[in-house]
mmCIF file of C-alpha atoms in Angstrom:
data_model
loop_
_atom_site.group_PDB
_atom_site.id
_atom_site.type_symbol
_atom_site.label_atom_id
_atom_site.label_comp_id
_atom_site.label_asym_id
_atom_site.label_seq_id
_atom_site.Cartn_x
_atom_site.Cartn_y
_atom_site.Cartn_z
ATOM 1 C CA MET A 1 149.998 120.548 74.313
ATOM 2 C CA GLU A 2 147.585 121.349 76.614
ATOM 3 C CA THR A 3 144.215 121.054 75.299
ATOM 4 C CA VAL A 4 141.036 122.791 77.038
ATOM 5 C CA ALA A 5 137.539 121.038 77.105
ATOM 6 C CA LEU A 6 134.780 122.900 75.237
ATOM 7 C CA THR A 7 131.900 123.807 77.295
ATOM 8 C CA PRO A 8 128.863 124.424 75.316
ATOM 9 C CA PRO A 9 127.305 127.540 76.534
ATOM 10 C CA ARG A 10 124.767 128.130 78.960
ATOM 11 C CA ARG A 11 122.233 129.700 77.158
ATOM 12 C CA LEU A 12 122.139 126.771 74.597
ATOM 13 C CA GLU A 13 122.351 124.273 77.155
ATOM 14 C CA LYS A 14 120.073 125.722 79.417
ATOM 15 C CA LEU A 15 117.026 126.589 76.103
ATOM 16 C CA VAL A 16 118.062 122.274 75.539
ATOM 17 C CA GLY A 17 117.297 121.037 79.351
ATOM 18 C CA TRP A 18 114.448 123.390 79.245
ATOM 19 C CA LEU A 19 113.169 121.471 76.143
ATOM 20 C CA THR A 20 113.709 118.190 77.623
ATOM 21 C CA PRO A 21 111.692 115.852 79.194
ATOM 22 C CA PRO A 22 112.647 116.320 83.042
ATOM 23 C CA ALA A 23 113.289 112.580 83.606
ATOM 24 C CA ALA A 24 115.425 112.118 81.207
ATOM 25 C CA ARG A 25 117.336 115.601 81.581
ATOM 26 C CA GLU A 26 120.811 114.889 83.399
ATOM 27 C CA VAL A 27 120.973 112.006 81.024
ATOM 28 C CA VAL A 28 120.683 113.930 77.964
ATOM 29 C CA LEU A 29 122.607 116.739 78.903
ATOM 30 C CA GLY A 30 125.413 114.889 80.058
ATOM 31 C CA ASP A 31 125.906 112.966 76.911
ATOM 32 C CA LEU A 32 125.407 116.130 74.473
ATOM 33 C CA HIS A 33 128.608 118.012 76.945
ATOM 34 C CA GLU A 34 130.202 115.182 76.572
ATOM 35 C CA THR A 35 130.342 115.085 72.913
ATOM 36 C CA TYR A 36 130.153 119.101 72.544
ATOM 37 C CA ARG A 37 132.124 119.581 69.252
ATOM 38 C CA SER A 38 130.533 124.221 68.761
ATOM 39 C CA PRO A 39 127.251 125.123 68.464
ATOM 40 C CA ARG A 40 125.673 123.983 65.346
ATOM 41 C CA GLN A 41 127.208 120.676 65.918
ATOM 42 C CA TYR A 42 125.231 120.629 70.086
ATOM 43 C CA VAL A 43 122.373 122.315 68.302
ATOM 44 C CA ALA A 44 122.279 119.345 65.633
ATOM 45 C CA ASP A 45 122.702 116.905 68.125
ATOM 46 C CA ALA A 46 119.628 117.924 70.237
ATOM 47 C CA ALA A 47 117.438 118.278 67.653
ATOM 48 C CA ARG A 48 118.025 114.484 66.799
ATOM 49 C CA THR A 49 117.429 112.897 70.263
ATOM 50 C CA LEU A 50 115.533 114.996 71.295
ATOM 51 C CA PRO A 51 112.000 113.713 69.992
ATOM 52 C CA PHE A 52 113.208 110.557 70.100
ATOM 53 C CA VAL A 53 113.478 111.032 73.733
ATOM 54 C CA ILE A 54 110.227 113.245 74.327
ATOM 55 C CA ALA A 55 108.206 110.109 72.461
ATOM 56 C CA SER A 56 109.713 107.510 75.667
ATOM 57 C CA GLN A 57 109.142 110.028 78.468
ATOM 58 C CA ALA A 58 105.588 110.283 76.606
ATOM 59 C CA ARG A 59 105.014 106.249 76.207
ATOM 60 C CA ARG A 60 106.255 105.664 79.587
ATOM 61 C CA ASN A 61 103.766 107.919 81.086
ATOM 62 C CA LEU A 62 100.722 107.228 78.755
ATOM 63 C CA ASN A 63 97.891 106.488 81.025
ATOM 64 C CA GLY A 64 95.219 105.384 78.333
ATOM 65 C CA ALA A 65 92.106 105.252 80.839
ATOM 66 C CA VAL A 66 92.719 109.352 81.710
ATOM 67 C CA LEU A 67 92.890 109.223 78.008
ATOM 68 C CA GLY A 68 89.696 107.859 77.071
ATOM 69 C CA LEU A 69 87.865 110.414 79.506
ATOM 70 C CA GLN A 70 89.556 113.297 78.639
ATOM 71 C CA GLY A 71 87.939 112.198 74.629
ATOM 72 C CA PHE A 72 84.971 111.765 76.730
ATOM 73 C CA LEU A 73 85.140 115.114 77.470
ATOM 74 C CA LEU A 74 86.303 117.048 74.589
ATOM 75 C CA PHE A 75 84.085 114.906 72.573
ATOM 76 C CA PHE A 76 81.255 115.614 74.293
ATOM 77 C CA CYS A 77 81.818 119.381 75.085
ATOM 78 C CA LEU A 78 82.904 119.483 70.582
ATOM 79 C CA GLY A 79 78.711 118.447 69.956
ATOM 80 C CA GLY A 80 79.505 114.581 70.683
ATOM 81 C CA GLY A 81 78.292 112.932 67.264
ATOM 82 C CA ALA A 82 79.181 115.168 65.189
ATOM 83 C CA ALA A 83 82.515 113.408 63.096
ATOM 84 C CA ARG A 84 83.604 117.181 62.433
ATOM 85 C CA ALA A 85 84.130 116.547 65.575
ATOM 86 C CA LEU A 86 86.202 114.109 66.019
ATOM 87 C CA GLY A 87 89.915 115.418 64.291
ATOM 88 C CA PRO A 88 89.801 118.278 66.816
ATOM 89 C CA VAL A 89 89.788 115.622 70.162
ATOM 90 C CA LEU A 90 92.314 113.007 68.001
ATOM 91 C CA ALA A 91 94.913 116.164 67.618
ATOM 92 C CA LEU A 92 94.050 118.100 71.359
ATOM 93 C CA LEU A 93 94.691 114.065 73.007
ATOM 94 C CA LEU A 94 98.080 114.034 70.395
ATOM 95 C CA ILE A 95 98.924 117.287 72.175
ATOM 96 C CA GLN A 96 98.383 116.424 75.956
ATOM 97 C CA ALA A 97 100.066 113.037 75.362
ATOM 98 C CA VAL A 98 103.809 114.846 74.338
ATOM 99 C CA LEU A 99 102.567 117.037 77.416
ATOM 100 C CA ASP A 100 102.681 114.611 79.615
ATOM 101 C CA ALA A 101 106.046 113.683 78.952
ATOM 102 C CA TRP A 102 106.808 116.490 81.179
ATOM 103 C CA LEU A 103 105.149 115.960 84.101
ATOM 104 C CA PRO A 104 107.791 116.134 87.210
ATOM 105 C CA VAL A 105 109.582 113.545 88.691
ATOM 106 C CA ALA A 106 108.939 115.406 92.077
ATOM 107 C CA ARG A 107 106.597 117.456 93.760
ATOM 108 C CA PRO A 108 105.759 121.222 93.003
ATOM 109 C CA ALA A 109 107.977 122.969 95.297
ATOM 110 C CA PRO A 110 105.653 125.465 97.748
ATOM 111 C CA ARG A 111 106.662 128.444 95.982
ATOM 112 C CA ARG A 112 105.655 127.367 92.322
ATOM 113 C CA ALA A 113 101.984 127.893 93.610
ATOM 114 C CA VAL A 114 101.420 132.134 93.521
ATOM 115 C CA PRO A 115 102.637 132.074 89.639
ATOM 116 C CA GLU A 116 101.119 128.134 88.322
ATOM 117 C CA SER A 117 97.507 130.124 89.955
ATOM 118 C CA LEU A 118 98.333 133.334 88.237
ATOM 119 C CA ALA A 119 99.030 131.393 84.946
ATOM 120 C CA ALA A 120 95.511 129.683 85.537
ATOM 121 C CA ALA A 121 93.690 132.571 86.569
ATOM 122 C CA PHE A 122 94.645 134.222 82.617
ATOM 123 C CA VAL A 123 93.890 130.771 81.533
ATOM 124 C CA MET A 124 90.311 131.323 83.081
ATOM 125 C CA LEU A 125 90.597 134.567 82.027
ATOM 126 C CA LEU A 126 91.316 133.665 78.587
ATOM 127 C CA ALA A 127 88.600 131.051 77.587
ATOM 128 C CA CYS A 128 85.682 133.557 79.018
ATOM 129 C CA HIS A 129 86.872 136.526 76.132
ATOM 130 C CA LEU A 130 87.208 133.857 73.557
ATOM 131 C CA LEU A 131 83.790 132.066 74.400
ATOM 132 C CA VAL A 132 82.162 135.269 74.362
ATOM 133 C CA GLY A 133 83.279 137.153 72.037
ATOM 134 C CA GLY A 134 80.549 137.076 68.837
ATOM 135 C CA MET A 135 77.873 136.515 71.539
ATOM 136 C CA ALA A 136 77.335 139.947 73.067
ATOM 137 C CA GLU A 137 76.763 143.339 72.006
ATOM 138 C CA PRO A 138 80.375 145.473 71.456
ATOM 139 C CA GLY A 139 79.479 147.991 74.761
ATOM 140 C CA ALA A 140 77.929 144.441 76.607
ATOM 141 C CA ASP A 141 81.165 142.305 75.778
ATOM 142 C CA SER A 142 83.716 144.696 76.851
ATOM 143 C CA ALA A 143 81.823 145.727 80.506
ATOM 144 C CA LEU A 144 81.360 141.355 81.147
ATOM 145 C CA TRP A 145 84.861 141.695 80.182
ATOM 146 C CA LEU A 146 85.829 144.752 82.486
ATOM 147 C CA GLN A 147 84.078 142.858 85.525
ATOM 148 C CA VAL A 148 85.732 139.720 85.324
ATOM 149 C CA SER A 149 88.392 140.730 84.800
ATOM 150 C CA PHE A 150 87.703 142.378 87.843
ATOM 151 C CA ALA A 151 86.846 139.231 89.774
ATOM 152 C CA ALA A 152 90.419 137.797 88.566
ATOM 153 C CA PRO A 153 92.263 139.012 91.544
ATOM 154 C CA PHE A 154 89.530 137.674 94.028
ATOM 155 C CA VAL A 155 90.146 134.221 92.002
ATOM 156 C CA PHE A 156 93.868 133.697 91.864
ATOM 157 C CA PRO A 157 94.265 133.889 95.797
ATOM 158 C CA LEU A 158 92.199 131.217 96.863
ATOM 159 C CA LEU A 159 94.007 128.836 93.979
ATOM 160 C CA ALA A 160 96.696 129.672 95.302
ATOM 161 C CA VAL A 161 95.970 128.521 98.795
ATOM 162 C CA PHE A 162 94.261 125.641 97.422
ATOM 163 C CA ARG A 163 97.385 124.281 95.832
ATOM 164 C CA ILE A 164 99.664 125.470 98.657
ATOM 165 C CA ALA A 165 97.818 123.416 101.032
ATOM 166 C CA LEU A 166 98.462 119.963 98.592
ATOM 167 C CA THR A 167 102.085 119.769 99.175
ATOM 168 C CA GLY A 168 102.064 119.220 103.153
ATOM 169 C CA GLY A 169 102.618 115.792 104.277
ATOM 170 C CA ALA A 170 104.802 113.683 103.505
ATOM 171 C CA GLY A 171 106.027 111.386 100.453
ATOM 172 C CA GLY A 172 106.569 108.493 102.919
ATOM 173 C CA LEU A 173 109.563 107.254 104.108
ATOM 174 C CA ALA A 174 112.086 109.693 104.573
ATOM 175 C CA ARG A 175 115.764 107.519 104.106
ATOM 176 C CA PRO A 176 116.030 104.285 102.525
ATOM 177 C CA PRO A 177 114.051 101.383 105.475
ATOM 178 C CA SER A 178 115.690 98.605 106.697
ATOM 179 C CA ALA A 179 114.221 95.452 105.355
ATOM 180 C CA ARG A 180 112.191 94.608 107.819
ATOM 181 C CA ALA A 181 109.943 98.449 108.265
ATOM 182 C CA LEU A 182 109.582 98.282 104.132
ATOM 183 C CA ARG A 183 107.970 95.007 104.230
ATOM 184 C CA ARG A 184 106.098 96.809 107.260
ATOM 185 C CA HIS A 185 105.682 99.534 105.221
ATOM 186 C CA TYR A 186 104.151 98.173 102.452
ATOM 187 C CA ARG A 187 101.697 96.227 103.877
ATOM 188 C CA ARG A 188 100.225 99.607 105.747
ATOM 189 C CA PHE A 189 100.488 101.103 102.278
ATOM 190 C CA ALA A 190 98.742 97.225 101.070
ATOM 191 C CA ALA A 191 96.549 97.293 103.593
ATOM 192 C CA ARG A 192 95.329 101.372 103.179
ATOM 193 C CA THR A 193 95.065 101.174 99.236
ATOM 194 C CA ARG A 194 92.931 98.176 99.588
ATOM 195 C CA ARG A 195 90.747 99.625 103.122
ATOM 196 C CA ILE A 196 90.606 102.776 100.372
ATOM 197 C CA ALA A 197 89.462 100.617 96.767
ATOM 198 C CA ARG A 198 87.195 99.161 98.217
ATOM 199 C CA LEU A 199 84.936 102.347 99.875
ATOM 200 C CA GLU A 200 85.557 104.037 97.100
ATOM 201 C CA ALA A 201 84.059 101.267 94.492
ATOM 202 C CA LEU A 202 81.142 101.820 96.792
ATOM 203 C CA ALA A 203 81.019 105.467 96.021
ATOM 204 C CA LEU A 204 81.262 104.717 92.674
ATOM 205 C CA LEU A 205 78.255 101.866 92.675
ATOM 206 C CA ALA A 206 76.356 104.938 94.557
ATOM 207 C CA ALA A 207 76.724 107.541 91.713
ATOM 208 C CA ALA A 208 76.155 105.115 88.936
ATOM 209 C CA GLY A 209 72.669 104.033 90.739
ATOM 210 C CA GLY A 210 72.304 108.362 91.070
ATOM 211 C CA LEU A 211 73.207 109.140 87.725
ATOM 212 C CA LEU A 212 71.061 106.036 86.457
ATOM 213 C CA LEU A 213 67.953 107.156 88.241
ATOM 214 C CA HIS A 214 68.155 110.772 86.727
ATOM 215 C CA ILE A 215 68.381 109.905 83.331
ATOM 216 C CA PRO A 216 64.938 110.092 82.035
ATOM 217 C CA ASP A 217 65.388 108.488 79.114
ATOM 218 C CA LEU A 218 68.761 106.069 78.480
ATOM 219 C CA PRO A 219 68.636 106.262 74.465
ATOM 220 C CA GLU A 220 68.710 110.057 74.519
ATOM 221 C CA SER A 221 70.996 110.309 77.180
ATOM 222 C CA PRO A 222 73.715 107.947 75.835
ATOM 223 C CA ALA A 223 76.767 110.029 77.458
ATOM 224 C CA LEU A 224 75.432 109.363 80.714
ATOM 225 C CA ALA A 225 74.636 105.789 80.233
ATOM 226 C CA ALA A 226 78.010 105.811 78.804
ATOM 227 C CA LEU A 227 79.554 106.976 82.286
ATOM 228 C CA ALA A 228 77.216 105.489 84.413
ATOM 229 C CA ALA A 229 78.366 102.189 83.406
ATOM 230 C CA LEU A 230 82.366 102.706 83.218
ATOM 231 C CA ALA A 231 81.727 104.373 86.738
ATOM 232 C CA VAL A 232 80.094 100.323 87.510
ATOM 233 C CA VAL A 233 82.805 99.139 85.288
ATOM 234 C CA SER A 234 85.614 101.267 87.843
ATOM 235 C CA ALA A 235 83.537 99.755 91.097
ATOM 236 C CA LEU A 236 83.983 96.361 90.084
ATOM 237 C CA TYR A 237 88.231 96.936 89.173
ATOM 238 C CA LEU A 238 88.299 98.805 92.149
ATOM 239 C CA TRP A 239 86.332 96.169 94.689
ATOM 240 C CA ARG A 240 88.408 93.010 93.361
ATOM 241 C CA ASP A 241 92.053 94.519 92.256
ATOM 242 C CA GLY A 242 92.080 97.772 93.214
ATOM 243 C CA GLY A 243 94.417 97.638 96.207
ATOM 244 C CA ALA A 244 98.101 96.839 96.195
ATOM 245 C CA ARG A 245 98.957 93.416 96.169
ATOM 246 C CA ALA A 246 99.754 91.588 99.095
ATOM 247 C CA LEU A 247 103.425 90.765 99.929
ATOM 248 C CA PRO A 248 103.763 87.381 99.538
ATOM 249 C CA ARG A 249 105.759 85.222 102.072
ATOM 250 C CA ASP A 250 109.327 83.850 100.419
ATOM 251 C CA CYS A 251 109.224 87.553 99.027
ATOM 252 C CA ASP A 252 113.235 88.466 99.226
ATOM 253 C CA PRO A 253 114.418 92.581 99.764
ATOM 254 C CA VAL A 254 115.172 92.866 95.670
ATOM 255 C CA SER A 255 111.865 91.620 94.995
ATOM 256 C CA LEU A 256 109.893 93.410 97.803
ATOM 257 C CA ARG A 257 111.901 96.686 96.082
ATOM 258 C CA ALA A 258 110.140 95.715 92.499
ATOM 259 C CA LEU A 259 107.341 94.680 93.959
ATOM 260 C CA TYR A 260 106.680 97.935 95.908
ATOM 261 C CA ARG A 261 107.205 100.656 92.958
ATOM 262 C CA ALA A 262 105.306 99.098 90.813
ATOM 263 C CA GLU A 263 102.501 98.503 92.376
ATOM 264 C CA LEU A 264 103.286 102.767 93.350
ATOM 265 C CA LEU A 265 102.880 103.425 89.886
ATOM 266 C CA ARG A 266 99.777 101.229 89.175
ATOM 267 C CA TRP A 267 98.358 102.978 92.156
ATOM 268 C CA ARG A 268 99.040 106.290 91.155
ATOM 269 C CA GLN A 269 98.542 105.504 87.680
ATOM 270 C CA LEU A 270 94.419 104.460 89.957
ATOM 271 C CA ARG A 271 94.464 107.570 90.999
ATOM 272 C CA HIS A 272 95.601 109.345 88.292
ATOM 273 C CA PHE A 273 92.474 108.383 86.476
ATOM 274 C CA LEU A 274 89.754 108.431 89.101
ATOM 275 C CA CYS A 275 91.070 111.505 89.727
ATOM 276 C CA TRP A 276 89.034 112.285 85.907
ATOM 277 C CA LEU A 277 86.403 109.722 86.948
ATOM 278 C CA TRP A 278 85.040 111.955 90.090
ATOM 279 C CA CYS A 279 85.179 115.080 88.085
ATOM 280 C CA LEU A 280 83.899 114.168 84.625
ATOM 281 C CA ALA A 281 79.854 114.190 85.746
ATOM 282 C CA PRO A 282 80.612 117.740 87.318
ATOM 283 C CA LEU A 283 82.738 119.472 83.729
ATOM 284 C CA ALA A 284 80.353 118.283 81.749
ATOM 285 C CA ALA A 285 77.464 119.386 83.618
ATOM 286 C CA LEU A 286 79.044 122.956 83.654
ATOM 287 C CA TYR A 287 79.265 122.534 80.210
ATOM 288 C CA ALA A 288 75.969 122.238 79.947
ATOM 289 C CA GLY A 289 73.958 123.401 82.525
ATOM 290 C CA LEU A 290 76.153 127.007 82.060
ATOM 291 C CA VAL A 291 77.920 127.287 78.734
ATOM 292 C CA GLN A 292 76.182 125.963 76.777
ATOM 293 C CA ALA A 293 72.405 127.107 77.864
ATOM 294 C CA GLY A 294 74.122 129.943 78.112
ATOM 295 C CA PHE A 295 74.860 130.155 74.005
ATOM 296 C CA ALA A 296 71.162 129.124 73.736
ATOM 297 C CA ALA A 297 69.338 132.078 75.878
ATOM 298 C CA GLN A 298 72.482 134.232 74.477
ATOM 299 C CA ARG A 299 73.407 135.261 78.388
ATOM 300 C CA PRO A 300 77.077 136.496 78.427
ATOM 301 C CA VAL A 301 76.976 135.586 82.200
ATOM 302 C CA LEU A 302 76.600 132.354 82.229
ATOM 303 C CA VAL A 303 79.300 131.290 79.241
ATOM 304 C CA VAL A 304 81.480 133.184 81.939
ATOM 305 C CA LEU A 305 80.867 131.402 84.800
ATOM 306 C CA GLY A 306 80.673 127.845 83.032
ATOM 307 C CA ALA A 307 84.298 128.450 82.312
ATOM 308 C CA MET A 308 85.594 129.550 84.878
ATOM 309 C CA ALA A 309 84.454 127.121 87.714
ATOM 310 C CA MET A 310 85.466 124.823 84.339
ATOM 311 C CA THR A 311 89.190 125.683 84.188
ATOM 312 C CA ALA A 312 89.089 126.408 88.663
ATOM 313 C CA LEU A 313 88.508 122.240 88.350
ATOM 314 C CA PHE A 314 90.107 121.691 85.565
ATOM 315 C CA TYR A 315 93.301 122.840 87.598
ATOM 316 C CA ALA A 316 92.374 121.526 90.820
ATOM 317 C CA VAL A 317 92.843 118.060 89.759
ATOM 318 C CA ASN A 318 96.018 118.540 87.833
ATOM 319 C CA ALA A 319 96.964 119.884 91.086
ATOM 320 C CA LEU A 320 96.135 117.149 93.152
ATOM 321 C CA ASN A 321 97.319 114.212 90.199
ATOM 322 C CA ARG A 322 101.128 116.283 90.290
ATOM 323 C CA GLU A 323 101.087 116.232 93.690
ATOM 324 C CA GLN A 324 100.034 112.260 94.190
ATOM 325 C CA ALA A 325 101.952 111.702 91.337
ATOM 326 C CA GLY A 326 104.967 113.311 93.130
ATOM 327 C CA ARG A 327 104.307 111.656 96.545
ATOM 328 C CA SER A 328 104.619 107.819 94.802
ATOM 329 C CA GLY A 329 107.878 109.059 93.210
ATOM 330 C CA GLU A 330 109.315 109.719 95.704
ATOM 331 C CA VAL A 331 109.203 107.008 97.489
ATOM 332 C CA ALA A 332 110.151 104.646 94.341
ATOM 333 C CA ARG A 333 113.505 106.679 93.870
ATOM 334 C CA MET A 334 114.124 106.422 97.518
ATOM 335 C CA LEU A 335 113.807 102.619 96.934
ATOM 336 C CA GLU A 336 116.392 102.546 93.643
ATOM 337 C CA ARG A 337 118.600 103.953 95.526
ATOM 338 C CA ALA A 338 118.192 101.555 98.703
ATOM 339 C CA SER A 339 118.639 98.456 96.197
#
């Protein structure tokens, strides 16, 4: 008697795939497909499997330094120094760590630039509405909300153009290279990363010096003092160990590919951290100079400008990090296929 293979319903499989982190989606859906007996059993297996998969991918993609910077910014914006801010900060960081499990395994397609920019513009408007709510009279608040809504169509095209501009350029390896070509490629990669790390170290030292000069009283500005100290420590690390390691003379092809993948991952994590480090001071300045000042002076327009600028900067940093992660991921997968 011929048996008919059981397959899960397409909609159910699509839902589980959407809930599965991209890096593990193919494996998880394949395993669940092979063990499928009924929709109830499929859902039960997925419910048992997905929490462990999400936790594993979150741990793989965890960047403790970036989470620390984001926690510092959140603590500052939620009233740094107040014990009540600690709980919300930790909860938001936990949510961010879980969301990191869904980091893309490839560069986002250019066609996603428009919907992403529309979503960013909507978040911008929502943030403005939530922050301004209750600050002014109902009529004034509605008028301000209407003005911001008219400004939105002029905002999202700029975000879309920025996102599309990031998609240019190749990832670095068009096809699996020979052993000799891979050595040349790695040496260029190592030289470039060392050069960038040295230049950025000098820039961080200059930025730290500028922060210290503009802090009138260090005891009264612990956040800026801590940021300046972090910039100095980061600069020292970049100067000494920021670039990729030099290629050993007796490195065989297998070890070379492993070294290349490891250095690519380290460089990607370092760039992610540095992007947030460079944007931390502008974000804090926008919050203190516009949002806090607007609340203190009861001027909703300042709060709106601050919310819009912070949202746009968040979008730019996230887009830049996703693009860099996608490019390095393409090279890493090319190296794995060459193994």
